[in-house]
PDB file of C-alpha atoms in Angstrom:
ATOM      1  CA  MET A   1     -67.305  86.834  14.385  1.00 39.00           C
ATOM      2  CA  SER A   2     -68.972  85.106  11.485  1.00 40.00           C
ATOM      3  CA  GLY A   3     -69.116  81.346  11.140  1.00 43.00           C
ATOM      4  CA  SER A   4     -67.054  81.476   7.934  1.00 42.00           C
ATOM      5  CA  THR A   5     -63.910  82.310   9.883  1.00 45.00           C
ATOM      6  CA  GLY A   6     -63.814  78.797  11.344  1.00 48.00           C
ATOM      7  CA  THR A   7     -63.752  77.466  14.866  1.00 50.00           C
ATOM      8  CA  LEU A   8     -61.555  79.194  17.406  1.00 52.00           C
ATOM      9  CA  PRO A   9     -58.621  77.042  18.594  1.00 57.00           C
ATOM     10  CA  GLY A  10     -59.681  77.397  22.227  1.00 64.00           C
ATOM     11  CA  THR A  11     -63.207  76.269  21.424  1.00 80.00           C
ATOM     12  CA  ALA A  12     -61.926  73.256  19.506  1.00 74.00           C
ATOM     13  CA  ALA A  13     -59.688  72.275  22.431  1.00 73.00           C
ATOM     14  CA  LEU A  14     -62.573  72.542  24.899  1.00 80.00           C
ATOM     15  CA  THR A  15     -64.714  70.464  22.571  1.00 82.00           C
ATOM     16  CA  GLN A  16     -62.083  67.711  22.522  1.00 81.00           C
ATOM     17  CA  VAL A  17     -61.789  67.813  26.321  1.00 81.00           C
ATOM     18  CA  GLY A  18     -65.551  67.492  26.628  1.00 85.00           C
ATOM     19  CA  ARG A  19     -65.666  64.554  24.227  1.00 85.00           C
ATOM     20  CA  LEU A  20     -62.832  62.841  26.114  1.00 85.00           C
ATOM     21  CA  ALA A  21     -64.650  63.345  29.410  1.00 86.00           C
ATOM     22  CA  THR A  22     -67.844  61.975  27.872  1.00 88.00           C
ATOM     23  CA  LEU A  23     -66.047  58.873  26.641  1.00 87.00           C
ATOM     24  CA  SER A  24     -64.516  58.372  30.089  1.00 87.00           C
ATOM     25  CA  TRP A  25     -67.962  58.485  31.674  1.00 90.00           C
ATOM     26  CA  GLU A  26     -69.387  56.093  29.065  1.00 89.00           C
ATOM     27  CA  VAL A  27     -66.533  53.648  29.723  1.00 89.00           C
ATOM     28  CA  LEU A  28     -67.156  53.793  33.477  1.00 88.00           C
ATOM     29  CA  ARG A  29     -70.861  53.110  32.924  1.00 87.00           C
ATOM     30  CA  ALA A  30     -70.226  50.282  30.485  1.00 85.00           C
ATOM     31  CA  ILE A  31     -67.879  48.496  32.903  1.00 85.00           C
ATOM     32  CA  PHE A  32     -70.839  47.403  35.011  1.00 84.00           C
ATOM     33  CA  LYS A  33     -73.071  46.399  32.109  1.00 81.00           C
ATOM     34  CA  ARG A  34     -73.576  42.820  30.972  1.00 82.00           C
ATOM     35  CA  PRO A  35     -72.464  40.833  29.111  1.00 82.00           C
ATOM     36  CA  PHE A  36     -68.860  41.410  30.084  1.00 82.00           C
ATOM     37  CA  GLN A  37     -66.302  40.527  27.402  1.00 83.00           C
ATOM     38  CA  THR A  38     -64.203  38.209  29.568  1.00 84.00           C
ATOM     39  CA  ARG A  39     -62.336  36.530  26.715  1.00 89.00           C
ATOM     40  CA  GLU A  40     -61.416  39.842  25.105  1.00 87.00           C
ATOM     41  CA  TRP A  41     -60.289  41.228  28.471  1.00 89.00           C
ATOM     42  CA  ILE A  42     -57.991  38.260  29.148  1.00 92.00           C
ATOM     43  CA  GLN A  43     -56.490  38.526  25.679  1.00 91.00           C
ATOM     44  CA  GLN A  44     -55.849  42.236  26.138  1.00 89.00           C
ATOM     45  CA  CYS A  45     -54.304  41.673  29.579  1.00 90.00           C
ATOM     46  CA  TRP A  46     -51.926  39.150  28.064  1.00 92.00           C
ATOM     47  CA  PHE A  47     -51.090  41.515  25.209  1.00 89.00           C
ATOM     48  CA  PHE A  48     -50.378  44.454  27.530  1.00 89.00           C
ATOM     49  CA  ALA A  49     -48.257  42.274  29.806  1.00 88.00           C
ATOM     50  CA  SER A  50     -46.310  40.708  26.943  1.00 88.00           C
ATOM     51  CA  VAL A  51     -45.274  44.050  25.441  1.00 86.00           C
ATOM     52  CA  THR A  52     -44.504  45.874  28.707  1.00 86.00           C
ATOM     53  CA  ILE A  53     -43.019  43.463  31.284  1.00 86.00           C
ATOM     54  CA  LEU A  54     -39.484  43.274  29.916  1.00 86.00           C
ATOM     55  CA  PRO A  55     -39.130  46.975  28.961  1.00 85.00           C
ATOM     56  CA  THR A  56     -40.571  48.002  32.336  1.00 83.00           C
ATOM     57  CA  ALA A  57     -38.098  45.857  34.272  1.00 80.00           C
ATOM     58  CA  LEU A  58     -35.184  47.077  32.154  1.00 83.00           C
ATOM     59  CA  VAL A  59     -36.163  50.714  32.663  1.00 82.00           C
ATOM     60  CA  ALA A  60     -36.721  50.263  36.415  1.00 81.00           C
ATOM     61  CA  ILE A  61     -33.131  49.124  37.081  1.00 80.00           C
ATOM     62  CA  PRO A  62     -31.299  52.205  35.727  1.00 80.00           C
ATOM     63  CA  PHE A  63     -34.013  54.505  37.060  1.00 78.00           C
ATOM     64  CA  GLY A  64     -33.582  53.115  40.566  1.00 75.00           C
ATOM     65  CA  ALA A  65     -29.817  53.301  40.163  1.00 77.00           C
ATOM     66  CA  VAL A  66     -29.878  56.969  39.151  1.00 78.00           C
ATOM     67  CA  ILE A  67     -32.114  57.889  42.092  1.00 78.00           C
ATOM     68  CA  ALA A  68     -29.964  55.925  44.555  1.00 74.00           C
ATOM     69  CA  LEU A  69     -26.684  57.327  43.249  1.00 74.00           C
ATOM     70  CA  GLN A  70     -27.923  60.914  43.173  1.00 75.00           C
ATOM     71  CA  LEU A  71     -29.504  60.764  46.623  1.00 74.00           C
ATOM     72  CA  GLY A  72     -26.509  58.885  48.003  1.00 70.00           C
ATOM     73  CA  SER A  73     -24.185  61.630  46.808  1.00 72.00           C
ATOM     74  CA  LEU A  74     -26.479  64.352  48.146  1.00 74.00           C
ATOM     75  CA  THR A  75     -26.951  62.787  51.579  1.00 69.00           C
ATOM     76  CA  ALA A  76     -23.196  62.239  51.845  1.00 69.00           C
ATOM     77  CA  GLN A  77     -22.629  65.950  51.299  1.00 69.00           C
ATOM     78  CA  ILE A  78     -24.988  66.940  54.114  1.00 70.00           C
ATOM     79  CA  GLY A  79     -23.999  64.102  56.447  1.00 66.00           C
ATOM     80  CA  ALA A  80     -27.293  62.190  56.279  1.00 63.00           C
ATOM     81  CA  GLN A  81     -26.154  58.930  54.715  1.00 64.00           C
ATOM     82  CA  SER A  82     -28.404  56.947  57.037  1.00 64.00           C
ATOM     83  CA  PHE A  83     -31.500  58.322  55.278  1.00 68.00           C
ATOM     84  CA  THR A  84     -30.437  57.317  51.773  1.00 68.00           C
ATOM     85  CA  GLY A  85     -32.485  54.126  51.820  1.00 68.00           C
ATOM     86  CA  ALA A  86     -35.704  55.832  52.877  1.00 69.00           C
ATOM     87  CA  ALA A  87     -35.332  58.720  50.425  1.00 73.00           C
ATOM     88  CA  SER A  88     -34.524  56.574  47.411  1.00 75.00           C
ATOM     89  CA  ALA A  89     -37.081  53.857  48.158  1.00 75.00           C
ATOM     90  CA  LEU A  90     -39.895  56.335  48.791  1.00 78.00           C
ATOM     91  CA  ALA A  91     -39.030  58.261  45.635  1.00 79.00           C
ATOM     92  CA  ILE A  92     -39.165  55.038  43.632  1.00 81.00           C
ATOM     93  CA  VAL A  93     -42.368  53.675  45.197  1.00 81.00           C
ATOM     94  CA  GLN A  94     -44.370  56.910  45.289  1.00 80.00           C
ATOM     95  CA  GLN A  95     -43.228  58.698  42.130  1.00 81.00           C
ATOM     96  CA  ALA A  96     -40.994  56.765  39.757  1.00 81.00           C
ATOM     97  CA  SER A  97     -42.755  53.398  39.788  1.00 84.00           C
ATOM     98  CA  PRO A  98     -46.276  54.549  38.769  1.00 86.00           C
ATOM     99  CA  LEU A  99     -44.912  56.932  36.150  1.00 84.00           C
ATOM    100  CA  ILE A 100     -42.568  54.383  34.583  1.00 85.00           C
ATOM    101  CA  THR A 101     -45.379  51.853  34.465  1.00 86.00           C
ATOM    102  CA  ALA A 102     -47.872  54.274  32.955  1.00 84.00           C
ATOM    103  CA  LEU A 103     -45.470  55.651  30.364  1.00 84.00           C
ATOM    104  CA  LEU A 104     -44.623  52.182  29.089  1.00 86.00           C
ATOM    105  CA  VAL A 105     -48.250  51.022  29.182  1.00 87.00           C
ATOM    106  CA  ALA A 106     -49.250  54.113  27.212  1.00 85.00           C
ATOM    107  CA  GLY A 107     -46.270  53.982  24.858  1.00 84.00           C
ATOM    108  CA  ALA A 108     -46.349  50.260  24.080  1.00 83.00           C
ATOM    109  CA  GLY A 109     -49.868  49.036  24.824  1.00 85.00           C
ATOM    110  CA  GLY A 110     -51.797  52.279  24.389  1.00 86.00           C
ATOM    111  CA  SER A 111     -50.318  52.992  20.971  1.00 87.00           C
ATOM    112  CA  ALA A 112     -51.294  49.483  19.811  1.00 87.00           C
ATOM    113  CA  VAL A 113     -54.841  49.992  21.128  1.00 88.00           C
ATOM    114  CA  CYS A 114     -55.103  53.331  19.345  1.00 88.00           C
ATOM    115  CA  ALA A 115     -53.862  51.813  16.083  1.00 87.00           C
ATOM    116  CA  ASP A 116     -56.295  48.889  16.381  1.00 87.00           C
ATOM    117  CA  ILE A 117     -59.332  51.058  17.136  1.00 88.00           C
ATOM    118  CA  GLY A 118     -58.296  53.587  14.489  1.00 86.00           C
ATOM    119  CA  ALA A 119     -57.948  50.897  11.827  1.00 85.00           C
ATOM    120  CA  ARG A 120     -61.398  49.584  12.716  1.00 86.00           C
ATOM    121  CA  LYS A 121     -62.770  53.110  12.489  1.00 85.00           C
ATOM    122  CA  ILE A 122     -61.411  53.891   9.036  1.00 85.00           C
ATOM    123  CA  ARG A 123     -62.614  50.470   7.796  1.00 84.00           C
ATOM    124  CA  GLU A 124     -66.050  51.476   9.145  1.00 84.00           C
ATOM    125  CA  GLU A 125     -66.201  48.437  11.449  1.00 84.00           C
ATOM    126  CA  ILE A 126     -67.230  50.695  14.351  1.00 85.00           C
ATOM    127  CA  ASP A 127     -70.131  52.103  12.325  1.00 84.00           C
ATOM    128  CA  ALA A 128     -71.155  48.597  11.289  1.00 88.00           C
ATOM    129  CA  MET A 129     -71.228  47.473  14.930  1.00 84.00           C
ATOM    130  CA  GLU A 130     -73.464  50.409  15.845  1.00 81.00           C
ATOM    131  CA  VAL A 131     -75.805  49.597  12.963  1.00 86.00           C
ATOM    132  CA  LEU A 132     -76.058  46.000  14.219  1.00 83.00           C
ATOM    133  CA  GLY A 133     -76.922  47.257  17.707  1.00 80.00           C
ATOM    134  CA  VAL A 134     -73.564  46.337  19.263  1.00 81.00           C
ATOM    135  CA  ASN A 135     -72.125  48.920  21.625  1.00 84.00           C
ATOM    136  CA  PRO A 136     -68.480  49.367  20.498  1.00 85.00           C
ATOM    137  CA  ILE A 137     -67.540  50.906  23.831  1.00 87.00           C
ATOM    138  CA  GLN A 138     -68.712  47.864  25.774  1.00 86.00           C
ATOM    139  CA  ARG A 139     -67.427  45.393  23.192  1.00 86.00           C
ATOM    140  CA  LEU A 140     -64.015  46.858  22.327  1.00 88.00           C
ATOM    141  CA  ILE A 141     -62.987  49.693  24.609  1.00 90.00           C
ATOM    142  CA  VAL A 142     -63.976  48.499  28.095  1.00 91.00           C
ATOM    143  CA  PRO A 143     -61.867  45.279  27.923  1.00 91.00           C
ATOM    144  CA  ARG A 144     -58.857  47.266  26.727  1.00 91.00           C
ATOM    145  CA  VAL A 145     -59.188  49.960  29.380  1.00 92.00           C
ATOM    146  CA  LEU A 146     -59.623  47.386  32.159  1.00 92.00           C
ATOM    147  CA  ALA A 147     -56.623  45.443  30.839  1.00 92.00           C
ATOM    148  CA  ALA A 148     -54.504  48.604  30.926  1.00 91.00           C
ATOM    149  CA  MET A 149     -55.602  49.253  34.526  1.00 92.00           C
ATOM    150  CA  VAL A 150     -54.941  45.717  35.760  1.00 92.00           C
ATOM    151  CA  VAL A 151     -51.550  45.427  34.060  1.00 91.00           C
ATOM    152  CA  SER A 152     -50.549  48.879  35.328  1.00 90.00           C
ATOM    153  CA  VAL A 153     -51.231  47.858  38.923  1.00 91.00           C
ATOM    154  CA  LEU A 154     -49.304  44.592  38.561  1.00 90.00           C
ATOM    155  CA  LEU A 155     -46.380  46.209  36.760  1.00 89.00           C
ATOM    156  CA  ASN A 156     -46.268  48.931  39.404  1.00 89.00           C
ATOM    157  CA  GLY A 157     -45.481  46.302  42.017  1.00 87.00           C
ATOM    158  CA  LEU A 158     -42.804  44.821  39.774  1.00 86.00           C
ATOM    159  CA  VAL A 159     -41.173  48.200  39.168  1.00 86.00           C
ATOM    160  CA  SER A 160     -41.249  49.015  42.887  1.00 84.00           C
ATOM    161  CA  VAL A 161     -39.460  45.782  43.791  1.00 84.00           C
ATOM    162  CA  VAL A 162     -36.917  45.972  40.957  1.00 83.00           C
ATOM    163  CA  GLY A 163     -36.270  49.669  41.541  1.00 79.00           C
ATOM    164  CA  VAL A 164     -35.762  49.324  45.289  1.00 79.00           C
ATOM    165  CA  LEU A 165     -33.461  46.317  44.822  1.00 80.00           C
ATOM    166  CA  GLY A 166     -31.508  48.171  42.150  1.00 77.00           C
ATOM    167  CA  GLY A 167     -31.188  51.211  44.386  1.00 75.00           C
ATOM    168  CA  TYR A 168     -30.030  49.008  47.267  1.00 75.00           C
ATOM    169  CA  PHE A 169     -27.378  47.368  45.098  1.00 77.00           C
ATOM    170  CA  PHE A 170     -25.956  50.595  43.706  1.00 75.00           C
ATOM    171  CA  ASN A 171     -26.011  52.391  47.047  1.00 72.00           C
ATOM    172  CA  VAL A 172     -24.463  49.580  49.061  1.00 75.00           C
ATOM    173  CA  VAL A 173     -22.051  48.151  46.480  1.00 74.00           C
ATOM    174  CA  LEU A 174     -20.963  51.210  44.510  1.00 71.00           C
ATOM    175  CA  GLN A 175     -21.201  53.908  47.151  1.00 67.00           C
ATOM    176  CA  GLY A 176     -20.168  51.864  50.144  1.00 69.00           C
ATOM    177  CA  GLY A 177     -23.402  52.301  52.052  1.00 67.00           C
ATOM    178  CA  THR A 178     -24.371  50.186  55.033  1.00 71.00           C
ATOM    179  CA  PRO A 179     -27.015  47.541  54.290  1.00 70.00           C
ATOM    180  CA  GLY A 180     -28.502  47.770  57.772  1.00 71.00           C
ATOM    181  CA  ALA A 181     -28.794  51.549  57.653  1.00 69.00           C
ATOM    182  CA  TYR A 182     -30.397  51.415  54.198  1.00 70.00           C
ATOM    183  CA  LEU A 183     -33.100  49.018  55.348  1.00 72.00           C
ATOM    184  CA  ALA A 184     -33.559  50.591  58.776  1.00 72.00           C
ATOM    185  CA  SER A 185     -34.165  54.077  57.380  1.00 69.00           C
ATOM    186  CA  PHE A 186     -36.688  52.738  54.894  1.00 69.00           C
ATOM    187  CA  ASN A 187     -38.526  50.901  57.688  1.00 70.00           C
ATOM    188  CA  ALA A 188     -38.443  54.005  59.874  1.00 68.00           C
ATOM    189  CA  LEU A 189     -39.953  56.431  57.359  1.00 70.00           C
ATOM    190  CA  ALA A 190     -42.042  54.308  54.976  1.00 70.00           C
ATOM    191  CA  GLN A 191     -45.677  53.514  55.719  1.00 75.00           C
ATOM    192  CA  VAL A 192     -48.479  51.499  54.178  1.00 76.00           C
ATOM    193  CA  PRO A 193     -50.262  54.521  52.594  1.00 79.00           C
ATOM    194  CA  ASP A 194     -47.132  55.073  50.492  1.00 79.00           C
ATOM    195  CA  LEU A 195     -47.794  51.774  48.743  1.00 82.00           C
ATOM    196  CA  TRP A 196     -51.524  52.431  48.491  1.00 86.00           C
ATOM    197  CA  VAL A 197     -51.085  55.805  46.806  1.00 86.00           C
ATOM    198  CA  SER A 198     -48.618  54.213  44.390  1.00 87.00           C
ATOM    199  CA  GLU A 199     -51.151  51.566  43.387  1.00 89.00           C
ATOM    200  CA  ILE A 200     -53.961  54.129  43.127  1.00 90.00           C
ATOM    201  CA  LYS A 201     -51.789  56.228  40.833  1.00 90.00           C
ATOM    202  CA  ALA A 202     -51.009  53.211  38.662  1.00 90.00           C
ATOM    203  CA  LEU A 203     -54.713  52.291  38.471  1.00 91.00           C
ATOM    204  CA  LEU A 204     -55.721  55.811  37.469  1.00 92.00           C
ATOM    205  CA  TYR A 205     -52.837  56.145  35.021  1.00 90.00           C
ATOM    206  CA  GLY A 206     -53.857  52.901  33.337  1.00 90.00           C
ATOM    207  CA  PHE A 207     -57.412  54.181  32.982  1.00 93.00           C
ATOM    208  CA  VAL A 208     -56.233  57.461  31.467  1.00 92.00           C
ATOM    209  CA  ALA A 209     -53.870  55.696  29.056  1.00 91.00           C
ATOM    210  CA  GLY A 210     -56.604  53.330  27.882  1.00 91.00           C
ATOM    211  CA  VAL A 211     -59.286  55.999  27.481  1.00 92.00           C
ATOM    212  CA  VAL A 212     -57.032  58.447  25.634  1.00 92.00           C
ATOM    213  CA  ALA A 213     -55.824  55.718  23.268  1.00 90.00           C
ATOM    214  CA  ALA A 214     -59.411  54.671  22.563  1.00 90.00           C
ATOM    215  CA  PHE A 215     -60.541  58.275  22.118  1.00 90.00           C
ATOM    216  CA  ARG A 216     -57.892  59.071  19.533  1.00 89.00           C
ATOM    217  CA  GLY A 217     -58.549  55.756  17.810  1.00 87.00           C
ATOM    218  CA  LEU A 218     -62.246  56.556  17.537  1.00 87.00           C
ATOM    219  CA  ASN A 219     -61.497  60.038  16.185  1.00 85.00           C
ATOM    220  CA  PRO A 220     -58.527  59.740  13.819  1.00 83.00           C
ATOM    221  CA  PRO A 221     -57.607  62.677  11.568  1.00 80.00           C
ATOM    222  CA  PRO A 222     -58.816  62.297   7.989  1.00 77.00           C
ATOM    223  CA  GLY A 223     -56.597  60.898   5.306  1.00 67.00           C
ATOM    224  CA  PRO A 224     -54.325  57.884   4.959  1.00 66.00           C
ATOM    225  CA  LYS A 225     -51.980  59.176   7.678  1.00 78.00           C
ATOM    226  CA  GLY A 226     -54.830  59.625  10.116  1.00 80.00           C
ATOM    227  CA  VAL A 227     -54.240  56.513  12.201  1.00 81.00           C
ATOM    228  CA  GLY A 228     -50.508  57.158  12.511  1.00 82.00           C
ATOM    229  CA  ASP A 229     -51.107  60.744  13.570  1.00 85.00           C
ATOM    230  CA  ALA A 230     -53.745  59.594  16.058  1.00 86.00           C
ATOM    231  CA  VAL A 231     -51.264  57.174  17.663  1.00 85.00           C
ATOM    232  CA  ASN A 232     -48.683  59.944  18.074  1.00 86.00           C
ATOM    233  CA  GLN A 233     -51.278  62.296  19.517  1.00 86.00           C
ATOM    234  CA  ALA A 234     -52.537  59.650  21.941  1.00 87.00           C
ATOM    235  CA  VAL A 235     -49.070  59.043  23.378  1.00 86.00           C
ATOM    236  CA  VAL A 236     -48.280  62.743  23.754  1.00 87.00           C
ATOM    237  CA  ILE A 237     -51.660  63.592  25.305  1.00 88.00           C
ATOM    238  CA  THR A 238     -51.377  60.678  27.726  1.00 88.00           C
ATOM    239  CA  PHE A 239     -47.907  61.740  28.858  1.00 87.00           C
ATOM    240  CA  LEU A 240     -49.075  65.305  29.503  1.00 88.00           C
ATOM    241  CA  LEU A 241     -52.134  64.162  31.453  1.00 89.00           C
ATOM    242  CA  LEU A 242     -50.116  61.705  33.530  1.00 88.00           C
ATOM    243  CA  PHE A 243     -47.675  64.331  34.751  1.00 87.00           C
ATOM    244  CA  LEU A 244     -50.531  66.727  35.528  1.00 89.00           C
ATOM    245  CA  ILE A 245     -52.473  64.075  37.443  1.00 89.00           C
ATOM    246  CA  ASN A 246     -49.304  63.059  39.302  1.00 87.00           C
ATOM    247  CA  VAL A 247     -48.836  66.611  40.604  1.00 88.00           C
ATOM    248  CA  VAL A 248     -52.449  66.773  41.803  1.00 89.00           C
ATOM    249  CA  LEU A 249     -52.431  63.344  43.478  1.00 88.00           C
ATOM    250  CA  THR A 250     -49.083  63.978  45.171  1.00 85.00           C
ATOM    251  CA  ALA A 251     -50.274  67.312  46.553  1.00 86.00           C
ATOM    252  CA  ILE A 252     -53.488  65.717  47.874  1.00 88.00           C
ATOM    253  CA  TYR A 253     -51.589  62.797  49.413  1.00 84.00           C
ATOM    254  CA  LEU A 254     -49.105  65.044  51.220  1.00 81.00           C
ATOM    255  CA  ARG A 255     -52.034  67.046  52.587  1.00 84.00           C
ATOM    256  CA  ILE A 256     -54.157  64.203  53.946  1.00 84.00           C
ATOM    257  CA  VAL A 257     -51.504  61.659  55.014  1.00 73.00           C
ATOM    258  CA  PRO A 258     -49.192  62.888  57.783  1.00 69.00           C
ATOM    259  CA  PRO A 259     -45.516  61.871  57.594  1.00 65.00           C
ATOM    260  CA  LYS A 260     -44.418  58.997  59.758  1.00 62.00           C
ATOM    261  CA  ALA A 261     -42.782  60.075  62.995  1.00 57.00           C
ATOM    262  CA  MET A 262     -39.241  58.941  63.626  1.00 55.00           C
TER     263      MET A 262
END
């Protein structure tokens, strides 16, 4: 096939994957380089927290309620009401909490990061920094990626607490469950690695959200709509990657961590 026919779609996709992987590696390397942009990192942490705390808490309550109500109805049908607390709490801690956190961090904070980096790119600020010998990855991207990771871990704990409390309320108050049975089943089946894998997921999700947002911001489509299109692409790509990574991490966790014996 001649070069005039253009680049194959598959080749272009692989090229983008390779560039994203390269940026991820450069970010990981730049994290340990000095000087570290402490002031920028603190400002970005505050920004991520300010735009995600309230939406995350508000989303966690109905999400925990839906899980508790659905599992409560299911366990009642099969005569296993005593396991409602463990099932709902583990579903919230292991699966729902990291995903809710990451989706809101990517949707609220990541989109703002992509827009900021993209605006700097089209104004040629990134090129000017490189000409002056300033590494834009170390100066701009590393603080934002680390902020997304830190806030994701902290918000994950918040979502876990709010979701479990919401599930407890809806199961006990609305479905007539027993408070003691709810807590006892959770204590019987939950284990410390469940919390660890939740935090590891949140940390990795925050990294992915930050890197993808920065990548699309550094490579916006041409034209006046480029930055807006890059923001949309960053959010969609992040969502797809998060669900894929969640499947892989869950499968690995269930393989290496044995279930807790009753």
